[in-house]
Short mmCIF file of C-alpha atoms in Angstrom, two decimals:
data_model
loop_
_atom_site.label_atom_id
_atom_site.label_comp_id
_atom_site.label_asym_id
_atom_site.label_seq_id
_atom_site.Cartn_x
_atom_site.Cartn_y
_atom_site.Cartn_z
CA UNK B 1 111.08 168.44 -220.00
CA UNK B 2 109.93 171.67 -218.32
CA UNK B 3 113.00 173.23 -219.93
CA UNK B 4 112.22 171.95 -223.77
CA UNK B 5 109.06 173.25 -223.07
CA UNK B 6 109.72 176.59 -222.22
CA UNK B 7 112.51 177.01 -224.83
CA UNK B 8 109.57 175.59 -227.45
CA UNK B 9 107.81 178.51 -225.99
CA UNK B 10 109.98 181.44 -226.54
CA UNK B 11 111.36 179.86 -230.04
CA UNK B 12 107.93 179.32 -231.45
CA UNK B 13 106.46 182.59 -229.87
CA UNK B 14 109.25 184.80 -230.88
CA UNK B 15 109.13 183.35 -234.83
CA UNK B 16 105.48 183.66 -235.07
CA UNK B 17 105.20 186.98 -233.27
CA UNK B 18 107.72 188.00 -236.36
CA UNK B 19 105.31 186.85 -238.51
CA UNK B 20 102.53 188.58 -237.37
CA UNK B 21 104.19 191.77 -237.46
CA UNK B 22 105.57 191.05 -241.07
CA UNK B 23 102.08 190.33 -242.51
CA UNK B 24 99.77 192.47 -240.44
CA UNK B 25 100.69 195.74 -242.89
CA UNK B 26 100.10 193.25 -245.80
CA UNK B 27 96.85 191.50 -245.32
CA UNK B 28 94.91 191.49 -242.39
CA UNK B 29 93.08 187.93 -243.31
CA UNK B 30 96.66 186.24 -243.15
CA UNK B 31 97.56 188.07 -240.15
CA UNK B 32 94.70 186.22 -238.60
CA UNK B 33 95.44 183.44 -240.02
CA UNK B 34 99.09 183.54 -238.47
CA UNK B 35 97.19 184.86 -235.13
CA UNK B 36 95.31 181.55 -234.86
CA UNK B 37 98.24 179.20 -235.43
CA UNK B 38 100.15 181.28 -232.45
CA UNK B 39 97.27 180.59 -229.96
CA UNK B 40 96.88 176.86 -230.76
CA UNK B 41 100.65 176.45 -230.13
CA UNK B 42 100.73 178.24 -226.94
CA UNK B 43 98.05 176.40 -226.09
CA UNK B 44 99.48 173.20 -226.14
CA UNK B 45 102.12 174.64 -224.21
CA UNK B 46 100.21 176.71 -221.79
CA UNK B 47 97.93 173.44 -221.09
CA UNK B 48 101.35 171.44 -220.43
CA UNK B 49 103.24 173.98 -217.69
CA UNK B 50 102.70 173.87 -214.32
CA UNK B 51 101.50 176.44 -211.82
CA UNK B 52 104.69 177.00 -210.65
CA UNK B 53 106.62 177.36 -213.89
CA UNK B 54 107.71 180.79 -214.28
CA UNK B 55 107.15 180.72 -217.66
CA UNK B 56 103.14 180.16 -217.47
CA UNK B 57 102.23 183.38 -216.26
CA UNK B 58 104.18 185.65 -219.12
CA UNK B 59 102.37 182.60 -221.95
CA UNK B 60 99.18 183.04 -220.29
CA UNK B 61 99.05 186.74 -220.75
CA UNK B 62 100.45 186.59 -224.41
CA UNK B 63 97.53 183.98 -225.04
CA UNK B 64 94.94 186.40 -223.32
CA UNK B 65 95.79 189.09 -225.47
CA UNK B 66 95.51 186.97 -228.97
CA UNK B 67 92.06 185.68 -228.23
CA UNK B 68 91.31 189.87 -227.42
CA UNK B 69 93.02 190.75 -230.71
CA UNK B 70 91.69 187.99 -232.64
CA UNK B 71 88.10 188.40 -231.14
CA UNK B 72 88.39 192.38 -232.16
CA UNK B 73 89.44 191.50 -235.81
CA UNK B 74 86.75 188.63 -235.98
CA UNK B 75 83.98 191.32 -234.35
CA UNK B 76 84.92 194.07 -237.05
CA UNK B 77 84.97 191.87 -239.81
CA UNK B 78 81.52 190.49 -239.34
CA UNK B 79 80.36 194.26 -239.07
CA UNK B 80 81.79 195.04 -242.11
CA UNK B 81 80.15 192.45 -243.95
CA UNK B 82 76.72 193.60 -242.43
CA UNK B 83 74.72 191.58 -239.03
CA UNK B 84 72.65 191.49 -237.02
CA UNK B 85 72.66 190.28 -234.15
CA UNK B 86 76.27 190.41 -234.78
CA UNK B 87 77.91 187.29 -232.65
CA UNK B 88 81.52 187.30 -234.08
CA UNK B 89 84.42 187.31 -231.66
CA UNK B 90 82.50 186.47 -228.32
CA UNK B 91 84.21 183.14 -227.46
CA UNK B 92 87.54 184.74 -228.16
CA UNK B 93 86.37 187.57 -225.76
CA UNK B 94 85.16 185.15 -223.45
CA UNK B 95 88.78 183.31 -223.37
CA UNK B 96 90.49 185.83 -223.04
CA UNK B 97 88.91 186.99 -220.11
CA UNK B 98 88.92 183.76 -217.94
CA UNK B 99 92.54 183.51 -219.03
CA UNK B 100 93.58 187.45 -217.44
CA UNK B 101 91.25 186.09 -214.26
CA UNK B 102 93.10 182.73 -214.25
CA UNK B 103 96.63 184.96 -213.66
CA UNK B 104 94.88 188.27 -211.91
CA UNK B 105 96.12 186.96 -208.22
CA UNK B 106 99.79 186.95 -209.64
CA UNK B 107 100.25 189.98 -211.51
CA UNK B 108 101.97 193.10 -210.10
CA UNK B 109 100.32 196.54 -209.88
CA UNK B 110 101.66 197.45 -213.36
CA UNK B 111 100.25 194.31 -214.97
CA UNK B 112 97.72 195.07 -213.06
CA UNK B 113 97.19 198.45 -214.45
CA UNK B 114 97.74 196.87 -217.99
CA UNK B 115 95.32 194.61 -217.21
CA UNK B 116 92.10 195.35 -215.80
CA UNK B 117 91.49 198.41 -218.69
CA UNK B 118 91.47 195.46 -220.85
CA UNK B 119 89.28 193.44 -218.98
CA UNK B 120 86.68 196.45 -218.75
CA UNK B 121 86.91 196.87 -222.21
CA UNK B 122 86.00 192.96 -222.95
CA UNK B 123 83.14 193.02 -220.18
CA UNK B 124 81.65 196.35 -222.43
CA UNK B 125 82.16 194.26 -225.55
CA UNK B 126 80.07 191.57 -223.96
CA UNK B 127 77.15 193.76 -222.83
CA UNK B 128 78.82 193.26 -219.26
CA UNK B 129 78.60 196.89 -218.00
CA UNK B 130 78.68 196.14 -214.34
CA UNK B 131 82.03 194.08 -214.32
CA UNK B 132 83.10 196.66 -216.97
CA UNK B 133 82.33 199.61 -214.16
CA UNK B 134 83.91 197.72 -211.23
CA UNK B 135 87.03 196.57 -213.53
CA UNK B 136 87.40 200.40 -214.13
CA UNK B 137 87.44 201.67 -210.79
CA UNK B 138 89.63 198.82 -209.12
CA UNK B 139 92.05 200.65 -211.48
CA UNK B 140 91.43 204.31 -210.28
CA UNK B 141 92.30 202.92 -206.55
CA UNK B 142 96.18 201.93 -207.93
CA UNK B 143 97.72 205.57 -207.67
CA UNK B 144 100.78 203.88 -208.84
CA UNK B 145 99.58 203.49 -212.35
CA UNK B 146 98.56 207.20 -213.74
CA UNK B 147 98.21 205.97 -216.77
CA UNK B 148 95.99 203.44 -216.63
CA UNK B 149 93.98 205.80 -214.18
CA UNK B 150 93.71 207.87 -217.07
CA UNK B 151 92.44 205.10 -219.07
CA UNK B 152 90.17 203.80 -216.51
CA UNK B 153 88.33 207.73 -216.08
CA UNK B 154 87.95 208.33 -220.10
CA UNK B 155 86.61 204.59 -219.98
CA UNK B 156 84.17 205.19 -217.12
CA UNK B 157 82.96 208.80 -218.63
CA UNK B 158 82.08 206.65 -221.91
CA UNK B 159 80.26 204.42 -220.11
CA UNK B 160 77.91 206.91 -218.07
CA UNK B 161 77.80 209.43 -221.40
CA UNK B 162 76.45 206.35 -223.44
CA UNK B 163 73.72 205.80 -220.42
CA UNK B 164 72.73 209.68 -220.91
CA UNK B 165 73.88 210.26 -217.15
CA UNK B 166 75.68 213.04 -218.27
CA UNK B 167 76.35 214.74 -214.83
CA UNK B 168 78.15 211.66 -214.04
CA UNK B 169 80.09 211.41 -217.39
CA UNK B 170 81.12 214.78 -216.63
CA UNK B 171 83.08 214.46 -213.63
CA UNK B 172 85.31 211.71 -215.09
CA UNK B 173 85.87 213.68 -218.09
CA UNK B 174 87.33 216.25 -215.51
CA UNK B 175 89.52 213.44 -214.26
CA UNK B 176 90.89 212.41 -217.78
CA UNK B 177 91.68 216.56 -218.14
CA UNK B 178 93.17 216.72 -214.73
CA UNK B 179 94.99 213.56 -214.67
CA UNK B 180 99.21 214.99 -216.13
CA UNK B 181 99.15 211.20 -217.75
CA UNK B 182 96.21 211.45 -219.75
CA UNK B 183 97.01 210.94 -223.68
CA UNK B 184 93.31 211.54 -224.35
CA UNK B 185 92.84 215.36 -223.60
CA UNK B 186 91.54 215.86 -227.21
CA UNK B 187 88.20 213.54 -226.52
CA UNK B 188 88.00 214.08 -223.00
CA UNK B 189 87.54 217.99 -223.83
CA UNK B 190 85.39 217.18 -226.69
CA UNK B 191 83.08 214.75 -224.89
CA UNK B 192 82.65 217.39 -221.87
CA UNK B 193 81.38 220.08 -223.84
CA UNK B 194 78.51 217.67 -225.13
CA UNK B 195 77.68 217.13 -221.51
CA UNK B 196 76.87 220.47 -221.04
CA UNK B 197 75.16 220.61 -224.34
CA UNK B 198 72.95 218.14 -222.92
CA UNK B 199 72.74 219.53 -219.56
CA UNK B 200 71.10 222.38 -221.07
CA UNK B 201 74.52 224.70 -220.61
CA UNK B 202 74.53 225.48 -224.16
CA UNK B 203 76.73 228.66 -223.94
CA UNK B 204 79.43 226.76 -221.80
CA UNK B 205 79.44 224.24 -224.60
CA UNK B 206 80.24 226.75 -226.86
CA UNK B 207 82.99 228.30 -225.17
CA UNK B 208 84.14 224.71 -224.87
CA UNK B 209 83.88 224.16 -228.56
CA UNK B 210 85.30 227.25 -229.11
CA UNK B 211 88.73 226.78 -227.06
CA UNK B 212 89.08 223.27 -228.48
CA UNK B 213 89.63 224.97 -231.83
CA UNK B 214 91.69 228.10 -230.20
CA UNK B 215 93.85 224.85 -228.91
CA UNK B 216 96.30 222.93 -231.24
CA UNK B 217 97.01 220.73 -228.05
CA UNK B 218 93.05 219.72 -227.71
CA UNK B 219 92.73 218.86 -231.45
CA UNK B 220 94.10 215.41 -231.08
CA UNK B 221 91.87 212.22 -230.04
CA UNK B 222 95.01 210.36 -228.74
CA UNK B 223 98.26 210.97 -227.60
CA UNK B 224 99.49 211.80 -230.48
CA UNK B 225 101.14 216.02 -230.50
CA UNK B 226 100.02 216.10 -234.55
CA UNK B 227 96.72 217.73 -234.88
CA UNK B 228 93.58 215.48 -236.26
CA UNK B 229 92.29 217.08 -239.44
CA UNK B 230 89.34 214.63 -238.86
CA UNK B 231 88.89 215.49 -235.36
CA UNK B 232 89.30 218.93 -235.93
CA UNK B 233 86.55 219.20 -238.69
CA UNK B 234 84.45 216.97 -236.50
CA UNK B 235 84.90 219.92 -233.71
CA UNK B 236 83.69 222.66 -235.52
CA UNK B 237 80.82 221.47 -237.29
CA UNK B 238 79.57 220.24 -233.41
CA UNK B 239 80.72 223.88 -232.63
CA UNK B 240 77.82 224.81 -235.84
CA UNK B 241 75.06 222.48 -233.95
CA UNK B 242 75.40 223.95 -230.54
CA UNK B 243 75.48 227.60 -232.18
CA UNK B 244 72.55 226.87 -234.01
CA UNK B 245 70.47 226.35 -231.16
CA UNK B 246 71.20 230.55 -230.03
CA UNK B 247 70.02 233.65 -231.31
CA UNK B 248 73.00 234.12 -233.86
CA UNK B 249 74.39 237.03 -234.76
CA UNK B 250 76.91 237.91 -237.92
CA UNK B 251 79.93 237.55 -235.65
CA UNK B 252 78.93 233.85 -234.91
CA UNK B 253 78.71 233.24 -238.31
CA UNK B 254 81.85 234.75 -238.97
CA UNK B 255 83.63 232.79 -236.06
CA UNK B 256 82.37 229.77 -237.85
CA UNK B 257 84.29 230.06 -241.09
CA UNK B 258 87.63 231.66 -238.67
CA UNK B 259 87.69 228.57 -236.72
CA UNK B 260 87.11 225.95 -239.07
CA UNK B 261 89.78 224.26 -241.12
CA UNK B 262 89.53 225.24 -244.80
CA UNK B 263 88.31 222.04 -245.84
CA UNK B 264 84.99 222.54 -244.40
CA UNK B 265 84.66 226.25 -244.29
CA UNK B 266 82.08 226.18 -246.58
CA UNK B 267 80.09 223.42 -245.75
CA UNK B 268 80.08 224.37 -242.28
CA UNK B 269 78.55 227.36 -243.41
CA UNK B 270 76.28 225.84 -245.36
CA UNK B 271 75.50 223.58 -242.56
CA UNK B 272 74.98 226.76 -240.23
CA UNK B 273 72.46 228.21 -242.79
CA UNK B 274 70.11 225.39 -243.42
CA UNK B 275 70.49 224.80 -239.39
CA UNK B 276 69.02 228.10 -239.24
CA UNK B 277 66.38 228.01 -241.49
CA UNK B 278 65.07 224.88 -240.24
CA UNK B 279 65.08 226.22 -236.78
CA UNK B 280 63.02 229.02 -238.00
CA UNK B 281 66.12 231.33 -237.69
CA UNK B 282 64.72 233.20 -240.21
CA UNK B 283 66.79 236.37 -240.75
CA UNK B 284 69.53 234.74 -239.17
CA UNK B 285 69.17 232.69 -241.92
CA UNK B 286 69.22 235.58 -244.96
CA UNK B 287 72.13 236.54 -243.23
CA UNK B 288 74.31 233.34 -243.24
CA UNK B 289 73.21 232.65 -246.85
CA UNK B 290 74.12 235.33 -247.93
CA UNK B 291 77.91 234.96 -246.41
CA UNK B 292 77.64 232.12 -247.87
CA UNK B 293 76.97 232.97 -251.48
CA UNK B 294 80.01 235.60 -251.21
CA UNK B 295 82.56 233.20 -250.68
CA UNK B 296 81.13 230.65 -253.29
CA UNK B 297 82.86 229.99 -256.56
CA UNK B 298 80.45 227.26 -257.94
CA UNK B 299 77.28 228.01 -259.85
CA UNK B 300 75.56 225.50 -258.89
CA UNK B 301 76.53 226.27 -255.11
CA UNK B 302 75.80 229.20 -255.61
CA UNK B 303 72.46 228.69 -257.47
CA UNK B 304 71.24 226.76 -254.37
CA UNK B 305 72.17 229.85 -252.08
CA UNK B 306 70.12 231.95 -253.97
CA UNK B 307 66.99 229.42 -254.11
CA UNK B 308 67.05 229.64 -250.02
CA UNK B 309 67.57 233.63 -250.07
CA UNK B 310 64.63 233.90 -252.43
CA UNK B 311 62.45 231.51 -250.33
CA UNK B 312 63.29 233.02 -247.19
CA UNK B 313 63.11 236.53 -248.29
CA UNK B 314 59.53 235.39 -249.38
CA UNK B 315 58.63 234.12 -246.11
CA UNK B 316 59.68 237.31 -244.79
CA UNK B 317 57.79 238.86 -247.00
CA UNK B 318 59.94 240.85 -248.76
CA UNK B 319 58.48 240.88 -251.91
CA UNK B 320 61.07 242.97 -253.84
CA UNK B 321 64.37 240.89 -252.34
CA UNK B 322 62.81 237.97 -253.66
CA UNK B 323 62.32 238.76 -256.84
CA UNK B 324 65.83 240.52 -256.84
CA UNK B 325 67.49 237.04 -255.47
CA UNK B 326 65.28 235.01 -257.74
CA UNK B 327 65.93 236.69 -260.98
CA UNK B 328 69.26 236.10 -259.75
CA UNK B 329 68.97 232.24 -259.38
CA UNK B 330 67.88 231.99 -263.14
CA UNK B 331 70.53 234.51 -264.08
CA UNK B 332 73.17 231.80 -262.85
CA UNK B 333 70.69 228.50 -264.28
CA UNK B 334 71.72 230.31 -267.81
CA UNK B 335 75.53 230.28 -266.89
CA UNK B 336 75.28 226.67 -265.14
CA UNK B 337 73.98 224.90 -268.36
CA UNK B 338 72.20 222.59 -266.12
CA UNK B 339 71.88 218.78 -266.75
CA UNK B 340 71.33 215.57 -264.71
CA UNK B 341 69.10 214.51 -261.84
CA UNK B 342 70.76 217.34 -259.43
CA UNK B 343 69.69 219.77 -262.05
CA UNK B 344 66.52 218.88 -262.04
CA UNK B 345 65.99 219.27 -258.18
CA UNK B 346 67.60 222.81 -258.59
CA UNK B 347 64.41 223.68 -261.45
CA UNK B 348 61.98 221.75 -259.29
CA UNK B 349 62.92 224.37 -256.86
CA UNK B 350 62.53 227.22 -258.78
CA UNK B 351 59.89 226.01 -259.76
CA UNK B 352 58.26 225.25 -256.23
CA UNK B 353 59.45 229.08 -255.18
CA UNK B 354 56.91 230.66 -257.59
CA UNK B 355 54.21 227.68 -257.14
CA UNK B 356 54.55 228.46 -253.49
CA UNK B 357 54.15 232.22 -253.81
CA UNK B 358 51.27 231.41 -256.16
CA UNK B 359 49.46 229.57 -252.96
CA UNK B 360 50.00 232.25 -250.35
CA UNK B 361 48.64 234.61 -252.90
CA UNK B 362 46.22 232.45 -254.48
CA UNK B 363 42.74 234.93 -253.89
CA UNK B 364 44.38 238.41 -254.25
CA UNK B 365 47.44 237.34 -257.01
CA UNK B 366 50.22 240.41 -257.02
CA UNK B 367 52.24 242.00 -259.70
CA UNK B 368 55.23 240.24 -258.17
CA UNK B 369 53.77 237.01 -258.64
CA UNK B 370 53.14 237.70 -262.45
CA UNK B 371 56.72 238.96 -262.59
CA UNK B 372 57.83 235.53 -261.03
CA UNK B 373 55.99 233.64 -263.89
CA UNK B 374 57.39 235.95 -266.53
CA UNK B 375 60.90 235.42 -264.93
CA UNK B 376 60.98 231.35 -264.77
CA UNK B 377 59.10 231.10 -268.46
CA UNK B 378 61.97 233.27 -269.85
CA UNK B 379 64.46 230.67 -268.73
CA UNK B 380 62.31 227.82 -268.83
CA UNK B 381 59.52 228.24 -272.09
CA UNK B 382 58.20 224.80 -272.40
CA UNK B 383 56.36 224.58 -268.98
CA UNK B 384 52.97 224.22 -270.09
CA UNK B 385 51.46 223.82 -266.73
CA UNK B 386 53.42 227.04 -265.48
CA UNK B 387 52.01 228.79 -268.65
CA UNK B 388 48.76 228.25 -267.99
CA UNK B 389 48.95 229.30 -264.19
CA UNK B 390 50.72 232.65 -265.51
CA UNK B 391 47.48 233.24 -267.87
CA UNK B 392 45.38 232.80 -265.20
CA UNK B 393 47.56 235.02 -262.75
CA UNK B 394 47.15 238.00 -265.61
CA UNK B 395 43.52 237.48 -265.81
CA UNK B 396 43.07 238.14 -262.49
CA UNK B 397 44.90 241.06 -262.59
CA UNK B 398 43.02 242.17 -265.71
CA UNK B 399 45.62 241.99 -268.02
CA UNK B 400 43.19 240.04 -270.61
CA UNK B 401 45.86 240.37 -273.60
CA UNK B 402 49.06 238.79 -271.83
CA UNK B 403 46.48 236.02 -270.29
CA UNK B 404 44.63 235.52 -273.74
CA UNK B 405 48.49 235.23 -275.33
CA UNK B 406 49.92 232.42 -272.89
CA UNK B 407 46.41 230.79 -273.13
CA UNK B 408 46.73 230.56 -276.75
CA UNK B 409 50.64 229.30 -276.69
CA UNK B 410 49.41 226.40 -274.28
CA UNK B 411 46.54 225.43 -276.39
CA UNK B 412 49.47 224.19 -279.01
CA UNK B 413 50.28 221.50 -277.02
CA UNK B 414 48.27 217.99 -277.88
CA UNK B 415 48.90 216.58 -274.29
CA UNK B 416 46.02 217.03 -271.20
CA UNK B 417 46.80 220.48 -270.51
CA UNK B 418 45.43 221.32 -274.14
CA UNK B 419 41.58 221.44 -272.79
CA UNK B 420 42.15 223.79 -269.82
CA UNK B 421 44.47 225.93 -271.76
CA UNK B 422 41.17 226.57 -274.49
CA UNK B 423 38.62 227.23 -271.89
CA UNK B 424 41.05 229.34 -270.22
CA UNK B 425 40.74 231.36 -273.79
CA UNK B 426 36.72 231.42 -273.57
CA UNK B 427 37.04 232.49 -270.20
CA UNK B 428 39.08 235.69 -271.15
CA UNK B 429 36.82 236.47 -274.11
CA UNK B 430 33.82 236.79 -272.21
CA UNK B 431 35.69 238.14 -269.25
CA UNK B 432 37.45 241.37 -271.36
CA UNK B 433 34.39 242.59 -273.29
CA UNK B 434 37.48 243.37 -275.17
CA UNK B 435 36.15 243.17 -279.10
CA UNK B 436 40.16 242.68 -280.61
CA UNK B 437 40.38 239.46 -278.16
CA UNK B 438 36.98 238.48 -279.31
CA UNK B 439 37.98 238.74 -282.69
CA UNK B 440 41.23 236.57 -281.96
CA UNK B 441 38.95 234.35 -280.09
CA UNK B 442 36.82 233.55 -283.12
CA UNK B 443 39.72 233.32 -285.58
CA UNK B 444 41.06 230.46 -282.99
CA UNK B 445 37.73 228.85 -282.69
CA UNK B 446 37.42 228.40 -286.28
CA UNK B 447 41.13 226.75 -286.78
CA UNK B 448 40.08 224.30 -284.10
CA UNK B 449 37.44 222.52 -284.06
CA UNK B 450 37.39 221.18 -281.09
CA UNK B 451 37.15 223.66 -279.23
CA UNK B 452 33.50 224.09 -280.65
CA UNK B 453 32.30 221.35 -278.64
CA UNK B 454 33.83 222.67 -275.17
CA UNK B 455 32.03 226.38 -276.02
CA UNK B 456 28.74 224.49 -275.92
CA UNK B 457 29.38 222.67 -272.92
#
């Protein structure tokens, strides 16, 4: 009997193990599906052998590792589909894990070293961090297993980086780079340089960052010797966040684009600009834009460079760069040919940069700021509101016959702005003592009657 039984074993196991590696390419739900039927039929048998049959302890294992498999796929799928909590795969887990401590007495030190990574990974997947930890570092005493010690140290840095004891996380990082067996050099390197980052060692993480990408060898998250595009572009825009919190200089910004694969050259740069100017980087800032906008080949990319030059140059206040890069900005509007809902954040920008220049200036109105109006009303005519503002900007500067002229082009419009727009014309009549405006004045007046019963208000 014991001999049918282990011969039903290896037929059954090796045809459905087939299976599964037939389908699992194909369709993941019918690998699964094929996954199942293997563990019900190896647990008949498994439930049927005795202790002492040599062929439980191999069955046991395989059965281990298709309720960790299956509980993985069941645990992924249920986060794809969107939970919370998210409960999928636990019993699996669970099995499997009373089935590798059901066998643990028997196995050698390299099932062993096979072995208790996986349990530590199951214990994490169950919120079980303590077994997890003590799983790990029964492992690191086996100096017959190398590679599961280098397992066991990545697995254990993980652990203390998630819990923020970076220190900690640290030294086993140092293991995983130390350790000739390690297939994870890639993340271990990675990893370490955000410990210092958040040890406050900012330039070491740099120079980390920065021989990662010197490194084709440290470009890999696995143990694979083909470099990780993915990986890679991950690298250097960390390398961009750690830079970002120095005082950077041109060559930094420079080293940026060098190091970073052409893919993201650009947006890394982009990234390192707005980083900047949101740290309050200012000139930093100006200068990484404007690297920025020379290696551009979009208008609209292009565009947006020049909206955060202006803005910044403004802040700065440079009055004569802005208006230089913001002249600019509505030089390349024309050639864009703007439409669509990104288009209209790009005007609402412009838009903002003079509105905002308006507000710092609002008691003692400039020249510039006039200019700024004349500027975005050349591109964009139909802006009422900014017409009106524009008036009122040349009034102030006593230029009565510009502000009486954009006055009396936003009167035309019927809408709400119509009423400010004519008392904004009364108001520069009296205010010019000018008699050819007055004359204009009363030659409006006449053609609207309306405005006749706002004069004696």
């Amino acid at each position: 009997m014991r001999a049918q039984l282990s011969f039903l074993f290896k037929f059954s196991g090796v045809i459905l193990v087939l299976i599964l590696g037939l389908v699992a390419q194909a369709n993941p739900e019918l690998e699964n599906q094929t996954r199942s039927a293997l563990i019900a039929k190896l647990t008949q048998v498994q439930l049927t052998l005795s202790a002492q049959d040599k062929t439980k302890l191999p069955l046991t294992l395989r059965l281990a590792d298709l309720h960790a498999e299956r509980g993985r796929y069941l645990a992924n799928h249920e986060l794809e589909s969107g939970c919370s909590p998210c409960t999928a795969g636990v019993q699996d887990r669970k099995k499997a894990l009373s089935l590798y401590k059901e066998v643990l007495p028997q196995l050698s030190a390299d099932q062993l070293g096979k072995v208790l990574p996986q349990m530590g990974h199951l214990y994490q997947m169950l919120g079980e961090e303590a077994q997890a930890i003590e799983a790990y570092r029964k492992v690191l005493g086996m100096t017959s297993a190398p590679e599961a010690q280098a397992e066991a140290q990545l697995s254990l840095a993980e652990v203390y980086f998630k819990k923020r004891d970076f220190s900690l996380a640290e030294s086993y990082y140092d293991q995983v780079l130390k350790n000739p067996k390690s297939n994870s050099l890639g993340l271990a390197h990675y990893r370490k340089a955000w410990t210092q980052f958040h040890q406050g060692k900012v330039a070491t993480a740099i120079e980390l960052m920065v021989k990662q990408l010197k490194t084709p060898g440290l470009l890999t998250r696995g143990g694979s010797t083909v470099q990780d595009l993915q990986f890679t572009e991950e690298v250097s825009r960390d390398l961009v966040t750690f830079l970002a919190k120095t005082s950077v200089r041109s060559q930094d910004i420079q080293l940026v684009w060098d190091l970073s694969p052409a893919s993201v050259q650009i947006s890394n740069s982009v990234y390192l600009a707005s980083e900047l100017e949101r740290l309050g980087q200012t000139q930093a800032s100006v200068v990484a834009w404007e690297f920025v906008y020379e290696r551009q080949t979009q208008p609209s990319d292009r565009l947006e460079s020049m909206i955060h030059l202006s803005q910044l140059e403004q802040n700065l206040k440079n009055q004569s760069k802005a208006i230089e890069y913001f002249q600019k900005s509505l030089e390349l509007w024309g050639l864009l040919k703007c439409e669509g809902p990104s288009c209209a954040e790009l005007k609402a920008r412009l838009k903002n940069f003079v509105i905002d220049w308006h507000s710092a200036e609002k008691k003692n109105p400039t020249a510039g700021l006039l200019q700024a109006y004349v500027s975005f009303l050349t591109v964009f005519p139909d802006d009422v509101q900014m017409r009106i503002w524009k008036a009122q900007v040349a009034s102030e500067l006593q230029d009565y016959k510009l502000a009486y002229a954009e006055f009396q082009q936003a009167s035309q419009t019927m809408g709400p702005l119509r009423e400010p727009a004519l008392l904004g014309l009364l108001e520069v009549a009296e205010k010019s003592k000018d008699d050819y405006i007055k004359a204009l004045n009363a030659a409006s007046l006449k053609s609207q009657a309306d405005v006749l019963t706002l004069a004696a208000k």
